[in-house]
Amino acid sequence: MSDAPVRVFIVDDHELVRRGLRDLLGTADDLEVIGEAANVAEALVGITANPPDVAILDVRLPDGSGVELCRDVRSACPDTHCLMLTSYADDDALLAAVMAGASGFVLKQILGQNLVAAVHTVAGGGNLLDQRSTAALMERLRGRSATPTDPFGKLTEREREIVDLIGEGLTNRIIAKRMHLAEKTIKNNVTRILAKLDLSSRTQVAVLATKASQAGK
């Protein structure tokens, strides 16, 4: 396991917020803020030039939407996980962010230790979603499934097993150990799963797996 710190990029149009986030994340020995930006244009340049492990993105930015920025970041830097940051709860915005490939979102009122934990969760391939958002996302994804009754009909037996483990919130490393396979093999399988299901993030797979599991009970 690598001892390298989790590399974080902060995007928010308020300097005080960026400074506060930088100072807060700096208290964790295994987190490193490698850059920051005040708008979409600056963020795209900084993130694509030196992709971080986690990008913390404000939902509302002066020159565009943090959701669209998330989509662009995920497209250009697929290994960068996006954590959306907002001043107030907005189910529609969260749903749009997850559809864009975000791993979840947190309120700016979040406690410092909880934000640090959220960054670690996202960096490890986990997701941060509430039940309402999960239900809404499932409705959106249902129409894109392979079949109405079996959304995983296109997957192989191994891929379906990986989907179940993603649904449990496990990272690629832990899934690899559980299945006695190389981590790279799991990563390649996850890429194929996303392509087959026409999804853009592990978070969407986790939502689909969770709801499918509930439906089967």
Coordinates of C-alpha atoms in Angstrom, one line a residue:
M1 CA 0.0 0.0 0.0
S2 CA 1.4 3.4 -1.0
D3 CA 2.4 5.9 1.7
A4 CA 1.9 8.8 -0.7
P5 CA -0.6 11.4 0.6
V6 CA -4.0 11.9 -1.0
R7 CA -3.6 14.8 -3.4
V8 CA -6.5 17.4 -3.3
F9 CA -7.5 20.3 -5.5
I10 CA -9.9 22.9 -4.2
V11 CA -12.3 24.9 -6.4
D12 CA -14.4 27.7 -4.8
D13 CA -14.9 31.3 -5.8
H14 CA -14.5 32.6 -2.2
E15 CA -10.9 33.0 -1.1
L16 CA -11.7 32.6 2.6
V17 CA -13.4 29.3 1.9
R18 CA -10.4 28.1 -0.1
R19 CA -8.1 29.2 2.6
G20 CA -10.2 27.5 5.3
L21 CA -10.3 24.3 3.4
R22 CA -6.6 24.3 2.7
D23 CA -5.8 24.9 6.4
L24 CA -8.3 22.3 7.5
L25 CA -7.0 19.6 5.1
G26 CA -3.5 20.5 6.0
T27 CA -4.1 19.2 9.5
A28 CA -4.2 15.7 8.1
D29 CA -0.8 14.2 7.6
D30 CA -2.0 12.0 4.7
L31 CA -3.7 14.8 2.7
E32 CA -1.9 17.3 0.5
V33 CA -3.6 20.3 -1.2
I34 CA -1.7 20.6 -4.5
G35 CA -3.7 23.5 -6.0
E36 CA -6.8 25.7 -6.0
A37 CA -8.9 27.7 -8.4
A38 CA -11.7 30.3 -8.1
N39 CA -13.6 29.4 -11.3
V40 CA -14.2 26.8 -14.0
A41 CA -11.6 28.0 -16.4
E42 CA -8.8 28.1 -13.8
A43 CA -9.9 24.7 -12.4
L44 CA -9.8 22.9 -15.8
V45 CA -6.3 24.2 -16.5
G46 CA -5.0 23.3 -13.0
I47 CA -6.6 19.9 -12.7
T48 CA -5.8 18.6 -16.1
A49 CA -2.2 19.8 -15.9
N50 CA -1.6 17.9 -12.6
P51 CA -4.6 15.6 -11.9
P52 CA -5.3 15.2 -8.2
D53 CA -6.7 12.2 -6.4
V54 CA -9.7 14.2 -5.2
A55 CA -11.2 17.5 -6.5
I56 CA -13.4 19.4 -4.2
L57 CA -15.8 21.4 -6.4
D58 CA -18.2 24.2 -5.4
V59 CA -21.5 23.6 -7.1
R60 CA -22.0 27.3 -8.1
L61 CA -19.1 29.1 -9.7
P62 CA -19.0 32.5 -11.4
D63 CA -18.3 31.3 -14.9
G64 CA -20.3 28.1 -14.9
S65 CA -21.6 25.1 -13.0
G66 CA -19.6 22.9 -10.7
V67 CA -21.6 20.0 -12.1
E68 CA -20.4 20.6 -15.6
L69 CA -16.9 21.1 -14.3
C70 CA -17.2 17.7 -12.6
R71 CA -18.3 16.1 -15.9
D72 CA -15.3 17.7 -17.7
V73 CA -12.9 16.6 -15.0
R74 CA -14.1 13.0 -15.0
S75 CA -13.8 12.9 -18.8
A76 CA -10.3 14.3 -18.9
C77 CA -9.0 12.8 -15.7
P78 CA -11.0 9.5 -15.0
D79 CA -8.8 8.7 -11.9
T80 CA -9.7 12.0 -10.2
H81 CA -12.7 11.6 -7.8
C82 CA -15.0 14.6 -7.4
L83 CA -16.5 15.7 -4.1
M84 CA -19.1 18.5 -4.6
L85 CA -19.3 21.3 -2.0
T86 CA -22.4 23.4 -1.5
S87 CA -23.9 25.9 1.0
Y88 CA -27.3 24.2 1.1
A89 CA -29.0 20.8 0.5
D90 CA -30.3 20.5 -3.0
D91 CA -31.5 17.0 -4.1
D92 CA -31.7 18.1 -7.8
A93 CA -28.1 19.4 -7.7
L94 CA -26.8 16.3 -6.0
L95 CA -28.6 14.1 -8.5
A96 CA -27.1 16.1 -11.4
A97 CA -23.7 15.9 -9.9
V98 CA -23.8 12.1 -9.4
M99 CA -25.0 11.7 -13.0
A100 CA -22.0 13.8 -14.0
G101 CA -19.7 11.3 -12.2
A102 CA -19.3 12.8 -8.8
S103 CA -18.8 10.6 -5.8
G104 CA -21.1 12.6 -3.6
F105 CA -21.4 16.0 -2.0
V106 CA -21.0 17.7 1.4
L107 CA -22.4 20.9 2.9
K108 CA -20.0 23.8 3.7
Q109 CA -21.3 23.5 7.3
I110 CA -19.7 20.1 7.6
L111 CA -17.5 19.5 10.6
G112 CA -13.8 19.5 9.9
Q113 CA -13.1 15.9 10.9
N114 CA -16.1 14.8 8.8
L115 CA -14.7 16.6 5.7
V116 CA -11.3 14.9 6.1
A117 CA -13.1 11.6 6.4
A118 CA -15.2 12.4 3.3
V119 CA -12.1 13.1 1.3
H120 CA -10.6 9.8 2.4
T121 CA -13.8 7.9 1.5
V122 CA -13.9 9.4 -2.0
A123 CA -10.2 8.9 -2.6
G124 CA -10.6 5.2 -1.7
G125 CA -13.4 4.8 -4.3
G126 CA -16.3 5.1 -1.8
N127 CA -19.3 7.3 -2.2
L128 CA -21.4 9.7 -0.1
L129 CA -25.1 9.5 -0.9
D130 CA -28.3 9.7 1.1
Q131 CA -31.3 7.5 0.7
R132 CA -33.5 10.1 -1.1
S133 CA -30.8 10.8 -3.7
T134 CA -30.2 7.1 -4.1
A135 CA -33.9 6.5 -4.9
A136 CA -34.0 9.4 -7.3
L137 CA -30.9 8.3 -9.1
M138 CA -32.2 4.8 -9.4
E139 CA -35.3 6.1 -11.2
R140 CA -33.1 8.0 -13.6
L141 CA -30.9 5.0 -14.2
R142 CA -33.7 2.4 -14.6
G143 CA -34.4 3.5 -18.1
R144 CA -30.8 2.9 -19.1
S145 CA -30.6 -0.6 -17.7
A146 CA -30.0 -3.7 -19.9
T147 CA -33.5 -4.9 -19.0
P148 CA -36.3 -3.7 -16.7
T149 CA -35.9 -6.7 -14.4
D150 CA -32.2 -7.3 -14.6
P151 CA -30.0 -4.2 -15.0
F152 CA -26.9 -6.4 -15.0
G153 CA -28.0 -8.8 -17.8
K154 CA -25.0 -7.9 -20.0
L155 CA -22.4 -8.6 -17.3
T156 CA -20.3 -11.8 -16.8
E157 CA -20.5 -13.7 -13.5
R158 CA -17.2 -12.1 -12.4
E159 CA -18.4 -8.6 -13.2
R160 CA -21.7 -9.2 -11.4
E161 CA -19.7 -10.3 -8.3
I162 CA -17.6 -7.1 -8.5
V163 CA -20.8 -5.0 -8.8
D164 CA -22.1 -6.6 -5.6
L165 CA -18.8 -5.8 -3.8
I166 CA -18.9 -2.2 -5.1
G167 CA -22.4 -2.0 -3.7
E168 CA -20.9 -2.8 -0.3
G169 CA -18.7 0.2 -0.6
L170 CA -15.5 -1.7 -1.0
T171 CA -12.5 -0.2 -2.9
N172 CA -10.7 -1.9 -5.8
R173 CA -7.9 -3.0 -3.5
I174 CA -10.2 -4.7 -1.0
I175 CA -12.2 -6.3 -3.8
A176 CA -9.0 -7.7 -5.3
K177 CA -8.0 -9.2 -2.0
R178 CA -11.5 -10.7 -1.5
M179 CA -11.5 -12.2 -5.0
H180 CA -7.8 -13.2 -4.9
L181 CA -7.1 -11.1 -8.1
A182 CA -4.7 -8.3 -9.0
E183 CA -6.0 -4.8 -8.3
K184 CA -5.3 -3.9 -11.9
T185 CA -7.6 -6.8 -13.0
I186 CA -10.4 -5.4 -10.8
K187 CA -9.8 -1.9 -12.2
N188 CA -10.1 -3.2 -15.8
N189 CA -13.3 -5.0 -14.9
V190 CA -14.8 -1.9 -13.4
T191 CA -14.0 0.0 -16.6
R192 CA -15.8 -2.7 -18.7
I193 CA -18.7 -2.7 -16.3
L194 CA -19.2 1.1 -16.6
A195 CA -19.1 0.8 -20.4
K196 CA -21.6 -2.1 -20.5
L197 CA -24.0 -0.3 -18.2
D198 CA -23.5 3.1 -19.9
L199 CA -22.5 4.7 -16.6
S200 CA -19.7 7.1 -15.7
S201 CA -18.8 6.4 -12.1
R202 CA -18.5 3.7 -9.4
T203 CA -21.1 5.7 -7.4
Q204 CA -23.7 5.0 -10.0
V205 CA -22.8 1.3 -10.0
A206 CA -23.1 1.2 -6.2
V207 CA -26.5 2.9 -6.3
L208 CA -27.8 0.4 -8.9
A209 CA -26.3 -2.6 -7.0
T210 CA -27.9 -1.4 -3.7
K211 CA -31.3 -0.9 -5.2
A212 CA -31.2 -4.2 -7.1
S213 CA -30.2 -6.0 -3.8
Q214 CA -33.1 -4.4 -2.0
A215 CA -35.5 -5.3 -4.8
G216 CA -34.4 -8.9 -4.5
K217 CA -35.2 -9.2 -0.8

